[in-house]
Structures are given as C-alpha cells and as structure tokens.
Amino acid sequence: MTATETPRQPIIIAANRLPVMRTDDGWAPSPGGLVRALLPMLRDSGGTWVGWTGEPDDAAEPFSVEGVDLQPVAISAEEVGLYYEGFSNDGLWPLYHDALRESTYDSDQWDAYVAVNQRFADALAATAEPNSIVWIHDYQLQLVPKMLREQRDDLTIGFFLHIPFPPFELFSRLPWRSEIVEGLLGCDLLGFQRPMGATNFIRSAQELLQADVHDRIIENPSHQTLVGVFPISIDVAEVEETAAGRLTRQRMSQIRARLGDPEVVLLGVDRLDYTKGIGLRLEAFAALLESGELDPERHVMVQVATPTREGVEHYQDERHEIERLVGEINGRYSRIGLPVVHYLYQTLGFEELIALYRAGDVMLVTPFRDGMNLVAKEYAAAHIDGDGVLVLSEFAGAADELTDAVLVNPHDDNALQQAIVTAVEMHRRERRERMAGLREQIQKSDVQGWADRFLSQLNAAPELPPIANT
Ligand code: F6P
C-alpha cells in the first residue's frame, strides 16, 4: 500500500490520547508527524480514532476534525491519577526504560489500568465495522488486543509499542507480567521500534507462557501473532518545507543574535523526562567550561525542556535537579545579559522549534534510554543547509539508523565530554559529510512509509501460513 492508496477496510486507531488539542475556536490536530501521517489515512478509509481528550472527566460526544471521526473515551480524575500518572507513567514507564527510577507497583493502579483498557476495548468493539483493521498504540493500552479479540474475532488487530520493551530480567519484576504478555498476544501483528524490543518480548512470552515461537510468529490457540520491527520516523517533507521558509530563516538569525552571536550554539530539545539525560548533558557542558575546553564567550547552550507528566513525583524531582544545575552553571559562567545556558521550560510551537534546530550548530540528544527519539531525526531534516552535528546516545532507537551522528554512551561522562568537544571542533568537511549521511537516511524512511509498512504487513497478517507449513 502506498501513501496515496486508500486502504481496503476502514481503519480504527486507538491511542491513549486523541490526535487533537483544544484551541480558542474548538479542536485542531495536534502537532507531530504521527498525527499528520495517520489522519489522512483515517479520513480516506472512513476510519475513526478512539482516545482520551486529555481532560479528566471529559465525557465528550463523538466529533470530527478535518473529516476524521474521533471517539472520546472518558477517563475520570481518579483514573488519571491511577491509570495514567500511576500505572502507566510511574509503573510501566520507568520499568520499560531500564528501571532508571523505582517503579510503583500498586494493585489499585493496576485495577484502574485494567478498567480503562476494558473501556477502550468496549469502545472499539462497538465502533469497528465487520472485518475492519484496528491499530492500537503504546504502553497505556497493552491489554486491549486480548480484550478486543474476546469480543470481536472478525477484526484484524495490530499493536505498536512506541517505547522500548525491556529485557526479561527487568520485565519479570512486574507483578502483572503474564497479563501484559497475554494482552499483547491478542493481536495479529505486534510492532516494536528496535530488534531488541522484539527479541525481549519473544523471550518474555517464552519464559512466562511457554509460547511456541517460530521465526517471529507466536502461536496462540485461536490465531498467530507476528512480531515485527518498524522504526518510526517524522514527516520529513514538512520539516524541510518549514526549515526553508523565509520566516524560519529570519527567526534563526534573530535567535542567534539574541544569544549574543556565539561561535557555537549547542542545543537540547526534550520533554522534561528523567530518561532524556538532560542533567548529565548539563554537567558535561559545565565540566568543559571548567576545564577551558569550552569558552562561555564562544559556546552557548540552549535547553528546551517541555513540561510533561507534572503530577508524577519523579518528574517533579527531575525538574528541580535540572533547574538547580542551570542556576549553578549560569551563576558561575554567565556574563551580564549573556547567560551561558538558556533554559526554556515551555512547549514551543513547530515553527519556533524548526528555527531553533536551524540555529543549533551541535544538537545534543543523550537519553539513557529512548524508544526512538524523533528530535534527532527532526534536527537532521531541518538542516537543509547540510551543516550541523548530531551527538546521539547509543541508547536511543534512532542510533540504529543515524550512524553518521557522533554516537556516545551517555553513562560515560568522559566519553560524553569528548563527544561534545569532537562535535564542536569538527572540521566543516566532515560535518557536511556526516549531515549528508544523516539526511540521506531520514529521506529513505519517513513517517508515511512507516505507517504504510505496518499496515501492509497487518493487511497480510490473516494470510500468514499456518506454522505447520512454514
Ligand atoms: O514516547 C511515548 C509517548 O507516549 C509518546 O507517544 C507521547 O508523545 C509522549 O510519550 C508524551 O506522552 P504523554 O501522553 O504522557 O504526554
């Protein structure tokens, strides 16, 4: 199936959040390549998106935005605490990210997770036309595939996990580990970002359920589950188009001037999440200022930290730590009117973000663990000038593809400092060669191609040969 082809059956998407945000005039599509890639596909197939509006206790009626039908699932204020902030983001999220923080395992939170997953499954079962395709997204909804299959075995069900799936040694800590694996095995196609996620899941299915696995096909009593790898991407054309705009170029020059026209702008853009390694990056920057390898008159850092999950304590702690560090570094190295770290705890608009990418000479993407990291891909797409250096953690999914970045192990503080120095001092010729490699890579795989690959595979799923014949 290609981007312009209309899928044969209607597609229904389920994700924790609906792909829209409230504006003064009603609803508008949320920013981001995923939404831009999936909305036209839903519109063309006559499909629906099932999800939460993001507001507690919002029992909104179905509505449509840009010709796409949206079906809200209500989540109460108590469930936001238990299902979203609790089980999803204080239990699963840290566990799935190398247990970087202690997870909370709480049976009230689990009960709310089950209840909300059941509500999604019921909504899907009531909405889906006979024999249609349902594509479920992410860790908040891992029980939905099984719950839905129990009600509607005519549907073809796909699931894509946007975050890493942990090694069995960590996953097995979860008191409800078997239920999660059984939930996911309700689908026909189960997609991961990296081969490691697929391998980790298969091992968990074998260890916990003694699953019968042949060549990435898991045998269930009623059906087979194919496990695949589908690295997600961005809307490359849209980023490039915005990056090329006159207003973006003007804004880029304005940003650099406001920063005091430094020789090198180092940039970090992340959700303020402890998985992103923001503090470590600031510490590396500070150590290089201290050693004199970087100079506050020539090297300036901009760190955008987008507010996220502010009700969860680990996020509050992380924010305090980052803001303490920014204060400490600025107190020590800034000059009047010229901070050495420009810190924005804000959600920036798409155009402003692209202008910032263009203004950034060195982009620092240094997560301890990340499913993919689309910022790394956006930075390369925005650098239509062919210049700029990406420093990228080996622990981001994007490292599998973006091998022309300066790859680094962020746990190694010397290596991180060295990677920053390498990026700052890199000769123009090498910078351009590496950026050409990065850009060539992302051109090959944009978000539309990702969605097409997943859905073509899902369309073929019921036609998989039985195990006996493979
Ligand atoms: O990376 C996982 C993810 O759920 C993304 O899909 C999403 O954009 C991001 O985290 C933010 O999540 P939340 O819905 O918790 O704000």
mmCIF file of C-alpha atoms in Angstrom, residues 62-283:
data_model
loop_
_atom_site.group_PDB
_atom_site.id
_atom_site.type_symbol
_atom_site.label_atom_id
_atom_site.label_comp_id
_atom_site.label_asym_id
_atom_site.label_seq_id
_atom_site.Cartn_x
_atom_site.Cartn_y
_atom_site.Cartn_z
ATOM 1 C CA PRO A 62 -18.031 11.749 19.212
ATOM 2 C CA PHE A 63 -16.962 14.631 16.950
ATOM 3 C CA SER A 64 -14.873 15.108 13.857
ATOM 4 C CA VAL A 65 -11.858 17.219 12.973
ATOM 5 C CA GLU A 66 -10.729 17.734 9.374
ATOM 6 C CA GLY A 67 -13.093 14.990 8.230
ATOM 7 C CA VAL A 68 -11.809 12.391 10.703
ATOM 8 C CA ASP A 69 -14.212 10.840 13.212
ATOM 9 C CA LEU A 70 -12.994 10.973 16.778
ATOM 10 C CA GLN A 71 -14.458 8.951 19.590
ATOM 11 C CA PRO A 72 -13.572 10.123 23.084
ATOM 12 C CA VAL A 73 -13.059 7.636 25.898
ATOM 13 C CA ALA A 74 -13.816 9.254 29.250
ATOM 14 C CA ILE A 75 -11.200 8.956 31.997
ATOM 15 C CA SER A 76 -12.135 10.176 35.464
ATOM 16 C CA ALA A 77 -9.909 12.400 37.583
ATOM 17 C CA GLU A 78 -9.259 9.444 39.892
ATOM 18 C CA GLU A 79 -8.270 7.259 36.915
ATOM 19 C CA VAL A 80 -5.920 9.961 35.628
ATOM 20 C CA GLY A 81 -4.085 9.531 38.927
ATOM 21 C CA LEU A 82 -4.209 5.731 38.956
ATOM 22 C CA TYR A 83 -4.151 4.618 35.301
ATOM 23 C CA TYR A 84 -2.214 7.458 33.585
ATOM 24 C CA GLU A 85 0.100 9.028 36.178
ATOM 25 C CA GLY A 86 0.233 5.847 38.257
ATOM 26 C CA PHE A 87 0.401 2.508 36.463
ATOM 27 C CA SER A 88 1.371 3.858 33.021
ATOM 28 C CA ASN A 89 3.849 6.550 33.974
ATOM 29 C CA ASP A 90 5.076 5.606 37.443
ATOM 30 C CA GLY A 91 4.987 1.826 36.935
ATOM 31 C CA LEU A 92 5.495 0.834 33.305
ATOM 32 C CA TRP A 93 7.422 3.876 32.066
ATOM 33 C CA PRO A 94 10.427 3.556 34.415
ATOM 34 C CA LEU A 95 10.425 -0.256 34.142
ATOM 35 C CA TYR A 96 10.438 -0.124 30.338
ATOM 36 C CA HIS A 97 13.281 2.429 30.417
ATOM 37 C CA ASP A 98 15.968 0.314 32.072
ATOM 38 C CA ALA A 99 14.378 0.841 35.523
ATOM 39 C CA LEU A 100 16.044 4.260 35.628
ATOM 40 C CA ARG A 101 13.731 5.145 38.512
ATOM 41 C CA GLU A 102 11.996 2.912 41.031
ATOM 42 C CA SER A 103 8.603 1.766 39.695
ATOM 43 C CA THR A 104 5.449 1.821 41.784
ATOM 44 C CA TYR A 105 3.552 -1.492 41.654
ATOM 45 C CA ASP A 106 0.162 -0.864 43.185
ATOM 46 C CA SER A 107 -2.906 -3.051 42.782
ATOM 47 C CA ASP A 108 -5.339 -0.092 42.810
ATOM 48 C CA GLN A 109 -3.361 1.382 39.917
ATOM 49 C CA TRP A 110 -3.414 -1.981 38.147
ATOM 50 C CA ASP A 111 -7.194 -2.260 38.616
ATOM 51 C CA ALA A 112 -7.639 1.186 37.062
ATOM 52 C CA TYR A 113 -5.353 0.187 34.152
ATOM 53 C CA VAL A 114 -7.499 -2.913 33.553
ATOM 54 C CA ALA A 115 -10.717 -0.874 33.760
ATOM 55 C CA VAL A 116 -9.550 1.817 31.337
ATOM 56 C CA ASN A 117 -8.158 -0.790 28.901
ATOM 57 C CA GLN A 118 -11.528 -2.580 29.042
ATOM 58 C CA ARG A 119 -13.299 0.708 28.280
ATOM 59 C CA PHE A 120 -11.107 1.199 25.208
ATOM 60 C CA ALA A 121 -11.741 -2.391 24.081
ATOM 61 C CA ASP A 122 -15.511 -1.954 24.534
ATOM 62 C CA ALA A 123 -15.473 1.301 22.577
ATOM 63 C CA LEU A 124 -13.513 -0.355 19.750
ATOM 64 C CA ALA A 125 -15.780 -3.404 19.717
ATOM 65 C CA ALA A 126 -18.834 -1.157 19.437
ATOM 66 C CA THR A 127 -17.334 1.056 16.733
ATOM 67 C CA ALA A 128 -15.471 -1.288 14.363
ATOM 68 C CA GLU A 129 -17.225 -2.332 11.143
ATOM 69 C CA PRO A 130 -17.144 -6.088 10.479
ATOM 70 C CA ASN A 131 -13.703 -7.328 9.381
ATOM 71 C CA SER A 132 -12.017 -3.965 9.820
ATOM 72 C CA ILE A 133 -8.476 -3.213 10.908
ATOM 73 C CA VAL A 134 -7.743 -1.901 14.389
ATOM 74 C CA TRP A 135 -4.347 -0.372 15.179
ATOM 75 C CA ILE A 136 -3.656 0.075 18.901
ATOM 76 C CA HIS A 137 -0.800 2.259 20.136
ATOM 77 C CA ASP A 138 1.536 2.182 23.081
ATOM 78 C CA TYR A 139 2.120 1.054 26.630
ATOM 79 C CA GLN A 140 -1.008 2.581 28.125
ATOM 80 C CA LEU A 141 -3.191 0.086 26.188
ATOM 81 C CA GLN A 142 -1.352 -3.233 26.273
ATOM 82 C CA LEU A 143 -4.362 -5.236 27.463
ATOM 83 C CA VAL A 144 -6.666 -4.000 24.722
ATOM 84 C CA PRO A 145 -5.684 -6.502 21.975
ATOM 85 C CA LYS A 146 -6.795 -9.532 24.004
ATOM 86 C CA MET A 147 -9.881 -7.788 25.427
ATOM 87 C CA LEU A 148 -10.939 -6.783 21.928
ATOM 88 C CA ARG A 149 -10.321 -10.193 20.342
ATOM 89 C CA GLU A 150 -12.512 -11.788 23.027
ATOM 90 C CA GLN A 151 -15.411 -9.661 21.792
ATOM 91 C CA ARG A 152 -14.643 -9.420 18.065
ATOM 92 C CA ASP A 153 -12.643 -12.203 16.469
ATOM 93 C CA ASP A 154 -13.503 -10.901 12.965
ATOM 94 C CA LEU A 155 -11.143 -7.919 13.398
ATOM 95 C CA THR A 156 -7.518 -7.735 12.322
ATOM 96 C CA ILE A 157 -5.654 -6.243 15.270
ATOM 97 C CA GLY A 158 -2.256 -4.532 15.210
ATOM 98 C CA PHE A 159 -0.307 -3.056 18.119
ATOM 99 C CA PHE A 160 2.735 -0.787 18.012
ATOM 100 C CA LEU A 161 4.830 -0.094 21.104
ATOM 101 C CA HIS A 162 6.417 3.367 20.847
ATOM 102 C CA ILE A 163 8.737 2.852 23.806
ATOM 103 C CA PRO A 164 11.347 0.128 24.449
ATOM 104 C CA PHE A 165 10.280 -3.324 25.609
ATOM 105 C CA PRO A 166 12.594 -4.261 28.492
ATOM 106 C CA PRO A 167 14.752 -7.352 28.876
ATOM 107 C CA PHE A 168 13.037 -10.252 30.664
ATOM 108 C CA GLU A 169 15.274 -9.764 33.729
ATOM 109 C CA LEU A 170 13.597 -6.365 34.293
ATOM 110 C CA PHE A 171 10.151 -7.135 32.886
ATOM 111 C CA SER A 172 9.757 -10.102 35.214
ATOM 112 C CA ARG A 173 9.666 -7.694 38.201
ATOM 113 C CA LEU A 174 6.185 -6.617 37.144
ATOM 114 C CA PRO A 175 3.574 -8.398 39.274
ATOM 115 C CA TRP A 176 1.198 -8.483 36.265
ATOM 116 C CA ARG A 177 3.843 -9.504 33.690
ATOM 117 C CA SER A 178 1.893 -12.523 32.344
ATOM 118 C CA GLU A 179 -1.294 -10.495 31.926
ATOM 119 C CA ILE A 180 0.584 -7.889 29.885
ATOM 120 C CA VAL A 181 2.122 -10.510 27.585
ATOM 121 C CA GLU A 182 -1.248 -12.239 27.176
ATOM 122 C CA GLY A 183 -2.854 -8.872 26.435
ATOM 123 C CA LEU A 184 -0.377 -8.106 23.662
ATOM 124 C CA LEU A 185 -0.670 -11.588 22.192
ATOM 125 C CA GLY A 186 -4.298 -10.780 21.360
ATOM 126 C CA CYS A 187 -3.071 -9.010 18.237
ATOM 127 C CA ASP A 188 -2.144 -10.307 14.789
ATOM 128 C CA LEU A 189 0.831 -8.009 14.344
ATOM 129 C CA LEU A 190 2.951 -6.695 17.196
ATOM 130 C CA GLY A 191 5.423 -3.967 16.216
ATOM 131 C CA PHE A 192 8.499 -2.674 18.053
ATOM 132 C CA GLN A 193 10.911 0.157 17.338
ATOM 133 C CA ARG A 194 14.113 -1.909 17.513
ATOM 134 C CA PRO A 195 15.055 -5.558 17.047
ATOM 135 C CA MET A 196 15.977 -5.607 20.751
ATOM 136 C CA GLY A 197 12.355 -4.873 21.771
ATOM 137 C CA ALA A 198 11.064 -7.724 19.589
ATOM 138 C CA THR A 199 13.648 -10.132 20.977
ATOM 139 C CA ASN A 200 12.931 -9.095 24.572
ATOM 140 C CA PHE A 201 9.201 -9.594 24.091
ATOM 141 C CA ILE A 202 9.596 -13.026 22.485
ATOM 142 C CA ARG A 203 11.813 -14.152 25.354
ATOM 143 C CA SER A 204 9.223 -12.937 27.901
ATOM 144 C CA ALA A 205 6.454 -14.802 26.051
ATOM 145 C CA GLN A 206 8.570 -17.962 26.086
ATOM 146 C CA GLU A 207 9.589 -17.678 29.733
ATOM 147 C CA LEU A 208 6.186 -16.686 31.112
ATOM 148 C CA LEU A 209 3.728 -18.513 28.858
ATOM 149 C CA GLN A 210 5.943 -21.193 27.279
ATOM 150 C CA ALA A 211 4.901 -19.662 23.951
ATOM 151 C CA ASP A 212 5.571 -21.626 20.803
ATOM 152 C CA VAL A 213 7.635 -19.310 18.563
ATOM 153 C CA HIS A 214 8.799 -19.986 15.006
ATOM 154 C CA ASP A 215 10.590 -17.363 13.023
ATOM 155 C CA ARG A 216 8.959 -14.428 14.870
ATOM 156 C CA ILE A 217 5.471 -15.953 14.693
ATOM 157 C CA ILE A 218 3.917 -16.758 18.072
ATOM 158 C CA GLU A 219 1.304 -19.492 18.082
ATOM 159 C CA ASN A 220 -1.867 -18.822 20.119
ATOM 160 C CA PRO A 221 -4.857 -21.143 20.471
ATOM 161 C CA SER A 222 -7.026 -19.039 18.121
ATOM 162 C CA HIS A 223 -4.549 -17.163 15.935
ATOM 163 C CA GLN A 224 -0.930 -16.305 15.293
ATOM 164 C CA THR A 225 0.889 -13.160 16.358
ATOM 165 C CA LEU A 226 3.612 -11.914 14.045
ATOM 166 C CA VAL A 227 6.308 -9.877 15.804
ATOM 167 C CA GLY A 228 7.975 -7.197 13.655
ATOM 168 C CA VAL A 229 10.311 -4.209 13.794
ATOM 169 C CA PHE A 230 9.081 -0.854 12.431
ATOM 170 C CA PRO A 231 11.286 2.108 13.387
ATOM 171 C CA ILE A 232 9.065 5.192 13.435
ATOM 172 C CA SER A 233 10.028 8.420 11.709
ATOM 173 C CA ILE A 234 8.927 12.009 11.043
ATOM 174 C CA ASP A 235 7.204 13.963 8.294
ATOM 175 C CA VAL A 236 10.465 14.837 6.532
ATOM 176 C CA ALA A 237 8.848 16.975 3.804
ATOM 177 C CA GLU A 238 7.009 19.160 6.284
ATOM 178 C CA VAL A 239 10.116 19.779 8.405
ATOM 179 C CA GLU A 240 12.153 20.631 5.302
ATOM 180 C CA GLU A 241 9.491 22.934 3.935
ATOM 181 C CA THR A 242 9.223 24.816 7.222
ATOM 182 C CA ALA A 243 13.017 24.956 7.549
ATOM 183 C CA ALA A 244 13.276 26.531 4.087
ATOM 184 C CA GLY A 245 10.697 29.248 4.798
ATOM 185 C CA ARG A 246 11.730 32.906 4.871
ATOM 186 C CA LEU A 247 10.249 33.438 8.318
ATOM 187 C CA THR A 248 12.214 30.490 9.699
ATOM 188 C CA ARG A 249 15.463 31.901 8.320
ATOM 189 C CA GLN A 250 14.700 35.314 9.821
ATOM 190 C CA ARG A 251 13.830 33.757 13.153
ATOM 191 C CA MET A 252 17.007 31.665 13.115
ATOM 192 C CA SER A 253 19.167 34.795 12.647
ATOM 193 C CA GLN A 254 17.192 36.573 15.341
ATOM 194 C CA ILE A 255 17.715 33.680 17.772
ATOM 195 C CA ARG A 256 21.463 33.639 17.153
ATOM 196 C CA ALA A 257 21.659 37.405 17.619
ATOM 197 C CA ARG A 258 19.699 37.183 20.871
ATOM 198 C CA LEU A 259 22.146 34.536 22.085
ATOM 199 C CA GLY A 260 24.969 37.058 21.559
ATOM 200 C CA ASP A 261 26.096 35.663 18.164
ATOM 201 C CA PRO A 262 28.234 32.934 19.695
ATOM 202 C CA GLU A 263 30.570 30.811 17.596
ATOM 203 C CA VAL A 264 28.746 27.601 18.507
ATOM 204 C CA VAL A 265 25.174 27.087 19.673
ATOM 205 C CA LEU A 266 24.724 23.763 21.453
ATOM 206 C CA LEU A 267 21.093 22.680 21.589
ATOM 207 C CA GLY A 268 18.992 20.248 23.614
ATOM 208 C CA VAL A 269 15.247 19.742 22.995
ATOM 209 C CA ASP A 270 13.453 17.182 25.151
ATOM 210 C CA ARG A 271 10.332 16.509 27.145
ATOM 211 C CA LEU A 272 11.462 17.098 30.732
ATOM 212 C CA ASP A 273 11.828 13.392 31.433
ATOM 213 C CA TYR A 274 14.500 11.651 33.526
ATOM 214 C CA THR A 275 15.102 9.219 30.650
ATOM 215 C CA LYS A 276 16.459 12.028 28.458
ATOM 216 C CA GLY A 277 19.767 12.601 30.257
ATOM 217 C CA ILE A 278 19.346 16.391 30.414
ATOM 218 C CA GLY A 279 21.188 16.759 33.713
ATOM 219 C CA LEU A 280 24.104 14.687 32.540
ATOM 220 C CA ARG A 281 24.413 16.810 29.429
ATOM 221 C CA LEU A 282 24.414 19.999 31.505
ATOM 222 C CA GLU A 283 27.072 18.529 33.768
#
